[in-house]
Coordinates of C-alpha atoms in Angstrom, one line a residue:
Chain A
X160 CA 2.5 -13.6 -26.1
X161 CA 5.7 -12.8 -24.2
X162 CA 5.6 -11.7 -20.4
X163 CA 8.2 -10.3 -18.5
X164 CA 7.5 -10.8 -14.5
X165 CA 9.5 -8.8 -11.5
X166 CA 9.8 -10.6 -9.0
X167 CA 12.7 -10.0 -5.3
X168 CA 13.7 -12.4 -2.7
X169 CA 12.5 -10.6 1.1
X170 CA 12.2 -12.2 4.9
X171 CA 9.8 -14.3 5.1
X172 CA 6.6 -12.1 6.0
X173 CA 5.5 -15.0 7.7
X174 CA 8.1 -15.2 10.1
X175 CA 7.3 -14.4 13.9
X176 CA 7.7 -10.7 14.9
X177 CA 10.1 -11.2 17.6
X178 CA 12.6 -13.0 15.0
X179 CA 12.8 -9.4 13.6
X180 CA 16.2 -7.4 13.9
X181 CA 17.9 -4.6 13.1
X182 CA 21.2 -3.5 13.1
X183 CA 20.8 0.2 13.8
X184 CA 24.3 1.1 12.9
X185 CA 24.0 0.5 9.1
X186 CA 20.0 0.6 9.5
X187 CA 19.5 -2.5 7.5
X188 CA 17.7 -5.5 8.4
X189 CA 19.5 -8.7 10.0
X190 CA 17.7 -12.1 7.9
X191 CA 15.8 -14.4 11.2
X192 CA 18.9 -17.2 11.9
X193 CA 17.9 -20.6 10.6
X194 CA 14.8 -18.4 8.4
X195 CA 14.7 -19.6 4.3
X196 CA 14.2 -16.3 2.5
X197 CA 11.3 -16.5 0.0
X198 CA 9.8 -14.7 -3.6
X199 CA 7.9 -11.8 -2.2
X200 CA 4.1 -13.0 -2.2
X201 CA 2.7 -9.9 -4.3
X202 CA 5.6 -11.7 -6.4
X203 CA 4.3 -15.1 -6.7
X204 CA 0.3 -13.2 -7.6
X205 CA 2.5 -11.9 -10.4
X206 CA 3.6 -15.0 -11.3
X207 CA 0.5 -16.9 -11.4
X208 CA -1.2 -13.7 -13.5
X209 CA 1.5 -14.6 -16.0
X210 CA 0.1 -17.8 -15.7
X211 CA -3.5 -18.0 -16.1
X212 CA -2.6 -15.9 -19.2
X213 CA -0.2 -18.2 -20.1
X214 CA -2.3 -21.1 -19.8
X215 CA -5.4 -19.5 -22.0
X216 CA -3.1 -18.4 -24.5
X217 CA -0.2 -19.3 -24.4
X218 CA 2.9 -17.8 -24.8
X219 CA 5.8 -17.4 -22.7
X220 CA 6.9 -16.3 -19.3
X221 CA 10.3 -14.5 -18.6
X222 CA 10.8 -14.0 -15.1
X223 CA 13.5 -11.7 -13.4
X224 CA 14.7 -11.0 -10.4
X225 CA 17.7 -8.2 -8.6
X226 CA 19.8 -8.3 -5.5
X227 CA 22.5 -10.0 -3.8
X228 CA 22.3 -13.4 -2.5
X229 CA 19.8 -14.3 -4.2
X230 CA 19.5 -18.1 -3.4
X231 CA 19.0 -20.7 -6.2
X232 CA 16.1 -22.5 -4.1
X233 CA 14.3 -19.3 -3.9
X234 CA 14.2 -17.2 -7.1
X235 CA 13.9 -20.4 -9.4
X236 CA 9.8 -20.9 -7.6
X237 CA 8.9 -19.0 -10.8
X238 CA 10.8 -21.5 -13.1
X239 CA 8.9 -24.7 -10.7
X240 CA 5.3 -23.5 -11.0
X241 CA 5.9 -22.8 -14.8
X242 CA 7.7 -19.9 -15.9
X243 CA 10.1 -20.8 -19.7
X244 CA 13.0 -18.5 -18.9
X245 CA 15.1 -16.9 -15.4
X246 CA 17.1 -13.6 -15.0
X247 CA 19.3 -12.1 -12.7
X248 CA 20.5 -9.2 -11.9
X249 CA 23.6 -9.8 -9.2
X250 CA 25.8 -7.8 -8.3
X251 CA 26.8 -5.9 -5.6
X252 CA 26.3 -2.6 -7.8
X253 CA 22.7 -3.8 -7.8
X254 CA 23.0 -2.8 -4.3
X255 CA 21.1 -0.4 -2.2
X256 CA 18.2 1.1 -4.5
X257 CA 15.5 2.6 -3.7
X258 CA 12.7 2.1 -5.6
X259 CA 13.7 4.8 -8.5
X260 CA 17.8 2.9 -9.0
X261 CA 16.0 -0.1 -8.7
X262 CA 12.7 0.4 -11.9
X263 CA 15.4 1.8 -13.4
X264 CA 18.0 -1.7 -13.8
X265 CA 14.6 -3.2 -14.5
X266 CA 13.5 -0.8 -17.4
X267 CA 17.7 -1.5 -19.0
X268 CA 17.1 -5.2 -18.8
X269 CA 13.2 -5.1 -20.0
X270 CA 14.2 -3.3 -22.7
X271 CA 17.3 -5.8 -23.7
X272 CA 15.6 -8.6 -23.6
X273 CA 13.6 -6.6 -26.1
X274 CA 9.9 -8.6 -27.2
X275 CA 7.5 -8.5 -24.4
X276 CA 3.2 -7.8 -24.4
X277 CA 3.3 -7.4 -21.0
X278 CA 5.4 -6.8 -17.6
X279 CA 4.4 -7.9 -14.7
X280 CA 5.1 -7.0 -10.9
X281 CA 3.2 -7.6 -7.4
X282 CA 1.6 -4.3 -6.6
X283 CA 4.2 -4.0 -3.4
X284 CA 7.4 -6.0 -2.1
X285 CA 6.6 -7.2 1.3
X286 CA 10.2 -5.8 2.8
X287 CA 10.6 -1.6 1.9
X288 CA 6.8 -1.2 0.9
X289 CA 7.9 0.9 -1.6
X290 CA 5.1 -0.3 -4.4
X291 CA 6.3 1.6 -7.1
X292 CA 8.4 -0.3 -9.1
X293 CA 6.2 -0.5 -11.2
X294 CA 4.9 1.9 -12.4
X295 CA 8.0 3.3 -12.7
X296 CA 9.2 1.1 -15.4
X297 CA 6.0 2.0 -17.0
X298 CA 7.7 5.6 -17.2
X299 CA 10.6 4.7 -17.8
X300 CA 9.8 2.9 -21.2
X301 CA 6.7 5.0 -22.2
X302 CA 4.3 2.9 -21.7
X303 CA 0.8 2.6 -20.3
X304 CA 0.4 1.3 -16.4
X305 CA -2.3 -0.6 -14.3
X306 CA -2.3 -1.1 -10.8
X307 CA -3.9 -3.0 -7.9
X308 CA -4.9 -5.6 -11.1
X309 CA -7.6 -8.7 -10.0
X310 CA -8.2 -10.4 -13.6
X311 CA -6.4 -10.0 -16.7
X312 CA -7.8 -11.7 -20.5
X313 CA -6.5 -11.0 -23.3
X314 CA -6.9 -10.7 -27.1
X315 CA -6.6 -9.6 -29.7
X316 CA -3.0 -7.3 -29.1
X317 CA -5.4 -6.1 -26.3
X318 CA -6.2 -6.2 -22.5
X319 CA -9.0 -6.3 -20.6
X320 CA -8.1 -5.7 -16.7
X321 CA -9.7 -5.5 -13.6
X322 CA -8.2 -2.9 -11.5
X323 CA -9.4 -2.4 -7.7
X324 CA -11.4 0.1 -6.7
X325 CA -12.1 1.5 -3.4
X326 CA -16.3 0.3 -3.9
X327 CA -15.3 -2.6 -6.1
X328 CA -13.5 -2.7 -9.6
X329 CA -13.2 -0.8 -13.0
X330 CA -12.9 -2.8 -16.5
X331 CA -9.8 -1.1 -18.3
X332 CA -9.1 -1.6 -21.4
X333 CA -4.9 -1.5 -22.6
X334 CA -3.7 -1.7 -25.8
X335 CA -0.3 -3.9 -25.5
X336 CA 2.4 -3.8 -24.7
X337 CA 1.0 -1.9 -21.2
X338 CA 2.9 -2.9 -17.4
X339 CA 0.5 -4.5 -14.4
X340 CA 1.0 -4.9 -10.9
X341 CA -1.0 -7.2 -9.0
X342 CA -3.0 -7.3 -6.7
X343 CA -3.6 -10.8 -3.6
X344 CA -7.2 -11.1 -5.1
X345 CA -6.3 -12.3 -8.9
X346 CA -5.6 -15.7 -6.9
X347 CA -3.7 -17.8 -4.5
X348 CA -0.1 -19.2 -6.5
X349 CA 0.0 -22.1 -7.2
X350 CA 1.9 -25.2 -5.9
X351 CA 5.4 -26.1 -8.0
X352 CA 4.3 -29.2 -9.9
X353 CA 7.3 -32.1 -9.4
X354 CA 7.7 -32.0 -13.4
X355 CA 8.2 -28.1 -12.8
X356 CA 10.9 -28.4 -9.8
X357 CA 12.1 -31.0 -11.6
X358 CA 12.6 -28.7 -14.4
X359 CA 13.3 -25.7 -13.1
X360 CA 16.9 -27.7 -11.2
X361 CA 18.3 -28.3 -14.7
X362 CA 17.7 -24.6 -15.9
X363 CA 20.3 -22.3 -15.8
X364 CA 20.0 -18.6 -15.1
X365 CA 21.1 -16.2 -17.5
X366 CA 23.0 -13.9 -14.7
X367 CA 23.6 -9.8 -15.8
X368 CA 26.1 -7.5 -14.8
X369 CA 25.5 -4.0 -15.2
X370 CA 27.5 -3.9 -17.8
X371 CA 26.0 -6.6 -19.8
X372 CA 23.2 -4.6 -20.0
X373 CA 24.3 -1.3 -21.0
X374 CA 24.1 -0.1 -17.6
X375 CA 26.0 2.9 -15.8
X376 CA 27.0 1.7 -11.4
X377 CA 26.5 5.9 -11.0
X378 CA 22.4 5.0 -11.7
X379 CA 21.9 1.6 -10.3
X380 CA 22.0 0.8 -6.2
X381 CA 22.8 2.7 -3.8
X382 CA 24.7 6.0 -6.2
X383 CA 21.3 5.8 -7.9
X384 CA 19.3 6.3 -5.4
X385 CA 16.8 9.3 -5.4
X386 CA 15.7 8.7 -1.5
X387 CA 17.2 8.5 1.8
X388 CA 16.7 6.8 4.5
X389 CA 17.6 9.0 7.8
X390 CA 16.8 6.3 10.3
X391 CA 15.4 2.4 10.3
X392 CA 14.0 1.8 13.6
X393 CA 11.6 -0.4 15.7
X394 CA 7.9 1.5 16.7
X395 CA 8.3 0.5 20.7
X396 CA 5.9 -1.1 22.5
X397 CA 7.3 -3.4 25.0
X398 CA 5.3 -2.4 28.3
X399 CA 2.5 -0.6 26.9
X400 CA 0.4 -3.0 26.9
X401 CA -2.7 -3.1 30.3
X402 CA -3.8 -6.4 31.1
X403 CA -7.4 -5.5 31.8
X404 CA -7.9 -7.9 35.4
X405 CA -10.9 -9.9 36.5
X406 CA -12.5 -12.6 39.1
X407 CA -14.4 -14.2 35.8
X408 CA -13.1 -13.8 32.0
X409 CA -16.6 -12.7 32.3
X410 CA -15.8 -9.8 34.8
X411 CA -12.2 -8.9 33.1
X412 CA -14.6 -8.4 29.6
X413 CA -17.0 -6.3 31.3
X414 CA -14.5 -4.3 32.9
X415 CA -12.2 -3.7 29.3
X416 CA -15.2 -3.0 27.8
X417 CA -15.8 -0.1 31.2
X418 CA -12.2 1.3 30.9
X419 CA -12.1 1.5 27.3
X420 CA -15.2 4.3 27.8
X421 CA -13.7 5.9 30.3
X422 CA -10.6 6.4 27.6
X423 CA -13.3 7.4 25.9
X424 CA -12.3 5.0 22.7
X425 CA -15.9 4.0 21.7
Chain B
X120 CA 15.5 23.6 -5.5
X121 CA 15.7 26.8 -4.2
X122 CA 12.9 27.2 -7.2
X123 CA 11.2 24.7 -5.0
X124 CA 7.8 26.5 -3.1
X125 CA 5.3 25.9 -0.7
X126 CA 3.3 22.8 0.0
X127 CA 0.5 21.4 -2.4
X128 CA -2.5 19.3 -1.2
X129 CA -3.3 16.9 -4.5
X130 CA -7.4 16.9 -3.3
X131 CA -9.3 13.6 -4.7
X132 CA -12.9 14.3 -6.4
X133 CA -15.7 11.5 -6.1
X134 CA -18.7 11.3 -6.8
X135 CA -19.4 15.0 -7.5
X136 CA -17.1 15.4 -4.2
X137 CA -14.2 16.3 -2.0
X138 CA -13.2 13.1 -0.6
X139 CA -12.4 13.3 3.2
X140 CA -8.5 12.2 2.4
X141 CA -8.6 15.6 0.6
X142 CA -10.1 17.4 3.8
X143 CA -7.1 15.6 6.1
X144 CA -4.6 16.3 3.5
X145 CA -4.7 20.3 3.9
X146 CA -5.4 19.3 7.9
X147 CA -1.4 18.0 7.8
X148 CA -0.7 20.5 4.9
X149 CA -1.6 23.7 6.6
X150 CA 1.2 22.0 9.5
X151 CA 4.1 21.4 6.8
X152 CA 3.1 24.4 5.1
X153 CA 3.1 27.2 8.6
X154 CA 6.4 25.4 9.4
X155 CA 8.2 26.2 6.2
X156 CA 6.6 29.3 6.3
X157 CA 5.7 29.2 3.2
X158 CA 2.2 28.3 1.6
X159 CA -0.8 26.1 1.0
X160 CA -2.1 25.1 -2.5
X161 CA -4.7 22.5 -3.3
X162 CA -5.3 20.7 -6.9
X163 CA -8.7 19.9 -7.9
X164 CA -8.4 16.9 -11.1
X165 CA -11.7 16.1 -13.3
X166 CA -14.4 16.7 -15.4
X167 CA -16.9 19.5 -13.9
X168 CA -14.8 20.8 -10.4
X169 CA -14.9 24.3 -10.4
X170 CA -17.8 24.1 -7.9
X171 CA -15.4 22.5 -5.3
X172 CA -12.7 25.4 -5.1
X173 CA -14.6 27.4 -1.7
X174 CA -14.7 24.0 0.1
X175 CA -11.0 23.5 -0.6
X176 CA -10.7 27.0 0.5
X177 CA -12.4 26.9 3.7
X178 CA -10.5 23.7 4.6
X179 CA -6.8 25.3 4.6
X180 CA -6.1 26.3 0.4
X181 CA -4.2 29.4 0.2
X182 CA -4.4 28.8 -3.3
X183 CA -6.6 26.5 -5.4
X184 CA -5.6 25.0 -9.1
X185 CA -7.8 23.5 -10.9
X186 CA -8.0 21.4 -14.2
X187 CA -11.2 20.6 -15.9
X188 CA -11.7 18.7 -18.6
X189 CA -14.1 16.2 -20.1
X190 CA -10.8 14.0 -20.7
X191 CA -10.9 13.9 -17.0
X192 CA -13.6 12.5 -16.4
X193 CA -12.7 9.5 -14.6
X194 CA -9.3 8.7 -13.2
X195 CA -7.1 7.6 -15.6
X196 CA -3.1 7.5 -14.5
X197 CA -2.4 8.7 -18.0
X198 CA -4.7 11.6 -18.6
X199 CA -3.7 12.3 -14.5
X200 CA -0.1 12.4 -14.3
X201 CA 0.2 14.6 -17.4
X202 CA -2.3 17.3 -15.9
X203 CA -0.5 17.2 -12.3
X204 CA 2.7 17.5 -13.9
X205 CA 1.8 20.7 -16.0
X206 CA 0.1 21.5 -12.8
X207 CA 3.8 20.7 -10.3
X208 CA 5.8 22.4 -13.6
X209 CA 3.5 25.5 -13.7
X210 CA 3.9 25.8 -9.9
X211 CA 6.8 24.2 -8.4
X212 CA 6.8 23.3 -4.8
X213 CA 8.8 21.8 -3.0
X214 CA 5.5 18.5 -1.4
X215 CA 3.0 17.0 -2.9
X216 CA 1.4 16.0 -0.9
X217 CA -1.5 13.0 -2.3
X218 CA -3.4 10.3 -0.3
X219 CA -2.8 6.9 0.3
X220 CA -5.6 5.8 -1.8
X221 CA -6.4 3.7 -5.2
X222 CA -5.9 6.4 -6.7
X223 CA -3.4 8.0 -4.8
X224 CA -0.7 5.0 -5.0
X225 CA -0.9 4.9 -8.9
X226 CA -0.7 8.6 -9.5
X227 CA 2.2 9.0 -6.6
X228 CA 4.7 7.0 -8.2
X229 CA 3.8 7.9 -11.2
X230 CA 3.7 11.5 -11.2
X231 CA 6.8 11.7 -9.4
X232 CA 8.8 9.4 -11.3
X233 CA 7.6 11.8 -14.2
X234 CA 9.6 14.6 -13.0
X235 CA 12.6 13.1 -12.2
X236 CA 11.8 11.7 -8.8
X237 CA 10.5 8.9 -6.2
X238 CA 7.4 8.8 -4.2
X239 CA 7.5 7.8 -0.1
X240 CA 3.8 6.3 -0.1
X241 CA 1.5 5.4 2.9
X242 CA 3.4 7.7 5.1
X243 CA 1.9 8.6 8.8
X244 CA 3.7 11.1 9.6
X245 CA 5.5 14.2 8.0
X246 CA 7.4 16.7 9.4
X247 CA 9.8 19.4 8.6
X248 CA 13.3 19.2 9.4
X249 CA 14.2 22.4 11.0
X250 CA 18.0 22.7 9.7
X251 CA 17.3 21.8 6.4
X252 CA 13.5 21.9 6.4
X253 CA 13.5 18.6 4.1
X254 CA 11.0 17.3 4.4
X255 CA 11.3 14.0 6.6
X256 CA 8.7 10.9 5.9
X257 CA 8.2 8.0 8.0
X258 CA 6.4 5.4 7.1
X259 CA 6.0 1.5 8.0
X260 CA 8.0 -1.0 6.4
X261 CA 9.3 -4.5 6.3
X262 CA 4.8 -4.9 7.2
X263 CA 5.2 -2.9 9.8
X264 CA 7.5 -4.6 11.9
X265 CA 9.6 -1.2 11.7
X266 CA 9.1 2.4 10.3
X267 CA 11.5 4.0 8.3
X268 CA 12.3 7.6 8.0
X269 CA 13.2 9.2 4.6
X270 CA 14.1 12.2 2.6
X271 CA 15.1 13.5 -0.7
X272 CA 17.5 16.1 -2.0
X273 CA 15.2 15.9 -5.5
X274 CA 12.1 18.3 -5.9
X275 CA 9.4 18.2 -5.1
X276 CA 9.1 16.1 -2.9
X277 CA 5.8 13.8 -3.7
X278 CA 4.6 11.6 -0.9
X279 CA 1.4 9.8 0.3
X280 CA -0.5 9.7 3.4
X281 CA -2.3 7.5 5.4
X282 CA -6.2 8.0 5.0
X283 CA -7.5 9.4 8.9
X284 CA -3.2 9.7 9.8
X285 CA -4.0 13.4 9.5
X286 CA -6.7 15.1 10.6
X287 CA -8.8 18.5 8.8
X288 CA -9.4 21.7 9.8
X289 CA -12.6 23.2 10.9
X290 CA -14.1 24.2 8.2
X291 CA -14.1 28.5 8.0
X292 CA -16.3 29.3 5.4
X293 CA -14.7 33.1 5.7
X294 CA -11.2 32.3 4.6
X295 CA -10.3 33.8 0.8
X296 CA -8.3 32.1 -1.8
X297 CA -7.1 32.5 -5.1
X298 CA -8.0 30.3 -7.9
X299 CA -6.0 29.5 -10.6
X300 CA -7.3 27.5 -13.9
X301 CA -4.4 25.5 -15.6
X302 CA -5.8 24.1 -19.8
X303 CA -5.4 20.0 -19.7
X304 CA -4.4 20.4 -23.2
X305 CA -4.6 16.5 -23.5
X306 CA -4.7 14.7 -26.4
X307 CA -7.9 12.2 -26.2
X308 CA -5.1 9.9 -28.5
X309 CA -2.2 10.1 -25.7
X310 CA -4.7 8.1 -23.2
X311 CA -3.9 4.9 -23.6
X312 CA -6.2 2.9 -21.3
X313 CA -10.1 3.4 -21.6
X314 CA -12.5 2.3 -18.4
X315 CA -15.6 0.8 -20.2
X316 CA -17.3 -0.2 -16.5
X317 CA -17.4 0.4 -13.2
X318 CA -18.5 -2.5 -10.6
X319 CA -20.1 -1.5 -8.0
X320 CA -19.7 -4.2 -4.8
X321 CA -22.2 -4.1 -2.1
X322 CA -20.9 -4.7 1.3
X323 CA -23.0 -5.2 3.7
X324 CA -22.5 -3.2 7.1
X325 CA -20.0 -0.8 7.4
X326 CA -16.9 -0.7 5.0
X327 CA -13.6 -2.0 6.4
X328 CA -11.4 1.1 5.1
X329 CA -14.2 3.9 6.2
X330 CA -14.9 2.6 10.1
X331 CA -14.0 3.3 12.8
X332 CA -14.6 0.5 15.1
X333 CA -13.5 -2.3 13.3
X334 CA -14.0 -6.5 15.1
X335 CA -11.4 -8.7 14.2
X336 CA -11.0 -12.4 14.1
X337 CA -8.5 -14.9 14.1
X338 CA -7.9 -18.7 13.9
X339 CA -9.3 -19.1 17.2
X340 CA -12.9 -18.1 15.6
X341 CA -13.4 -21.5 14.5
X342 CA -15.4 -21.0 12.3
X343 CA -18.4 -18.8 10.3
X344 CA -20.5 -19.3 13.4
X345 CA -17.5 -17.5 15.9
X346 CA -17.9 -14.9 13.1
X347 CA -21.4 -14.3 13.7
X348 CA -20.5 -13.3 17.5
X349 CA -17.8 -10.9 16.3
X350 CA -21.5 -9.5 13.4
X351 CA -23.3 -9.2 16.9
X352 CA -20.3 -6.6 19.2
X353 CA -19.3 -5.2 15.1
X354 CA -23.5 -3.3 15.0
X355 CA -23.6 -2.7 17.7
X356 CA -20.4 0.0 18.0
X357 CA -21.3 0.3 14.5
X358 CA -18.3 -1.1 13.4
X359 CA -17.3 -3.2 10.5
X360 CA -16.1 -7.0 10.6
X361 CA -12.9 -7.9 9.8
X362 CA -10.7 -10.6 9.7
X363 CA -6.6 -12.3 9.9
X364 CA -5.6 -14.2 7.3
X365 CA -6.8 -18.0 7.6
X366 CA -10.1 -17.2 8.9
X367 CA -10.0 -16.3 4.5
X368 CA -8.4 -18.9 3.8
X369 CA -11.1 -20.8 4.8
X370 CA -13.9 -19.3 3.3
X371 CA -15.4 -18.5 7.2
X372 CA -15.1 -14.9 6.4
X373 CA -15.3 -13.5 2.4
X374 CA -12.0 -12.8 1.2
X375 CA -12.3 -9.0 0.8
X376 CA -12.7 -9.1 5.2
X377 CA -8.6 -9.1 5.6
X378 CA -6.3 -7.3 7.4
X379 CA -2.9 -7.4 6.4
X380 CA 0.1 -6.6 3.5
X381 CA -2.2 -9.2 1.4
X382 CA -5.0 -7.2 2.2
X383 CA -6.7 -3.9 3.5
X384 CA -4.0 -1.6 5.1
X385 CA -6.7 0.5 7.8
X386 CA -6.2 3.0 10.3
X387 CA -9.1 3.4 13.0
X388 CA -9.7 4.5 16.8
X389 CA -10.3 0.8 17.7
X390 CA -9.5 -2.3 16.5
X391 CA -10.3 -4.8 19.0
X392 CA -8.7 -8.4 17.6
X393 CA -10.2 -11.6 18.8
X394 CA -8.5 -14.8 18.9
X395 CA -5.7 -12.8 16.2
X396 CA -1.7 -13.7 16.8
X397 CA -0.6 -10.6 15.4
X398 CA 1.9 -12.2 12.6
X399 CA 3.7 -9.5 10.4
X400 CA 1.0 -10.2 7.6
X401 CA -1.6 -9.1 9.5
X402 CA 0.0 -6.3 11.9
X403 CA 0.9 -4.1 8.1
X404 CA -2.8 -4.0 8.2
X405 CA -4.3 -2.7 11.3
X406 CA -0.5 -1.5 13.1
X407 CA -1.3 2.3 12.0
X408 CA -4.9 1.2 14.5
X409 CA -5.1 4.6 17.5
X410 CA -6.2 1.6 19.8
X411 CA -5.9 -1.9 19.3
X412 CA -7.3 -4.6 22.3
X413 CA -5.8 -7.5 22.6
X414 CA -8.4 -10.9 23.2
X415 CA -6.7 -13.7 23.1
X416 CA -5.4 -16.7 25.3
X417 CA -2.1 -16.4 24.9
X418 CA -0.1 -14.4 27.5
X419 CA 2.6 -14.0 24.6
X420 CA 0.9 -13.5 21.1
X421 CA 2.3 -10.7 19.2
X422 CA -1.4 -9.4 19.0
X423 CA -0.5 -8.4 22.6
X424 CA 2.4 -6.4 22.9
X425 CA 0.7 -4.5 20.5
X426 CA -1.5 -3.6 22.1
X427 CA -3.0 -1.3 24.7
X428 CA -5.4 -3.4 26.6
X429 CA -5.3 -6.3 26.2
X430 CA -7.7 -9.6 27.8
X431 CA -5.8 -12.9 28.2
X432 CA -8.6 -16.1 28.0
X433 CA -11.0 -17.4 26.0
X434 CA -12.9 -15.1 23.4
X435 CA -16.1 -18.0 23.7
X436 CA -16.4 -16.6 26.9
X437 CA -15.2 -13.1 27.1
X438 CA -16.8 -11.6 23.6
X439 CA -20.7 -12.1 24.8
X440 CA -19.6 -11.3 28.9
X441 CA -18.3 -8.1 26.6
X442 CA -21.1 -6.8 24.1
X443 CA -23.5 -7.1 27.1
X444 CA -21.5 -4.9 28.8
X445 CA -20.8 -2.4 25.3
X446 CA -24.9 -2.5 24.9
X447 CA -25.5 -1.1 29.0
X448 CA -23.0 1.2 28.7
X449 CA -24.3 3.0 25.2
X450 CA -27.6 2.8 27.0
X451 CA -26.4 4.4 30.0

């Protein structure tokens, strides 16, 4: 089984909301000072899904990550968890992309890697919450895709996959190669072992520029976007809250209930 | 692009019925179509769905495209993307709206890429720019810490709208409309996935996604026993019970109750957050709620800042009194 897992480096989504800042002049998020970025949580679930398959039937896992200023200690996490190879797409030309140009670049890299049975992505990334890259890769490569995946079993060139539905899940059979996007129901990502961390330290990632993968800079990053962001803003909450008071907690509670009734909220 | 006209609402069918999201999209789509001075069309895809045409018209569609085929009995990306591609190529709409459901979030990006563009998923607001007529697509990003307004210069503009973010129209059965049947032209061998089993997981009480009120607890609830009190309140309010991540991680409640980035995304009328601090991860699941009420001992907690009403104090004292008063008000 040759597996390719797409991950990305993001601002830590567990960071306190108060540290979240936008530079409105550039429409960009300012990374919080003193806080290390992390691998996107859903990307970690995708790595875990691949590792579970490797545990069961063996195979090779190649993680790929696209971006600039990727901290090695961060993007090497899939390696320390148990992935075999790491490919980084690092070049300014990849910057400022949307789902379309990102999927386009990732698909080109996957084609260059050439050998794959299963491509795994997170169901969405915690920064732009776009939820499209996995499906996009499938379209570009002409592969079947299954999203919102909670379990994968592989046997005889086929995968048996559990996909979340609104009231449970469905079991889907698909021939390989295929693309899956993984949800958190797959199970908690494992912690890197000491051996894994030591191994990852020694391993150098492969770094590919657009030219290395035969990509025209006009097709990727900001130049290859199909969507345009007009505005990025923080919703205003300050000063909106009404604190309901009372002589005692019990009275405050009763006052809250009355207030909600008055406002016809229930 | 100049050739693309009209607003298309993809109306999901579930158990032979029009799903609620379809009515919501037609309501929201009606307004966009009126602002554009263009038509609103509905799309029905499935097997045996022709009987739902009149309902789609009564809910605001001027035309209904129907793709009815045995091979479309179950949702599968391969067959549904192909069917929708055919409809889109025939109708050439300016906008295609889908719901942010397990089907819509699977179908929308594949369809958009097939049509040579990208989609915007999970939009909370859709509006037409008066000058350019572009669709302004507002969606939460960074787990609801921020909102972004996107537009696309490639047509059709494909979006999904969050469930309950739009109001359906009053059903009016006197409305008239046109039906256009589209031949799916599917080849069974082109469908590379096969649904072998559907498993329904019974949930006790009201499902989180369907609830108009949610009573949700966080780390401060302290254990499974605490959640029993929340369940009692929920029962009275006909609400669903939710939780932030720590209670799920600690198995005080089933993992399926988690609201947040790595859980359910909900948008009820009322979200009562009890002993929840309001991390970004959690807020991304509930920031679409119409009213958030925070019950928290920390006045500086993020959830308090984002709430409409808050009571500062110990939930163990507040919830019993709150529950009693609610009971009294509902009885009276």
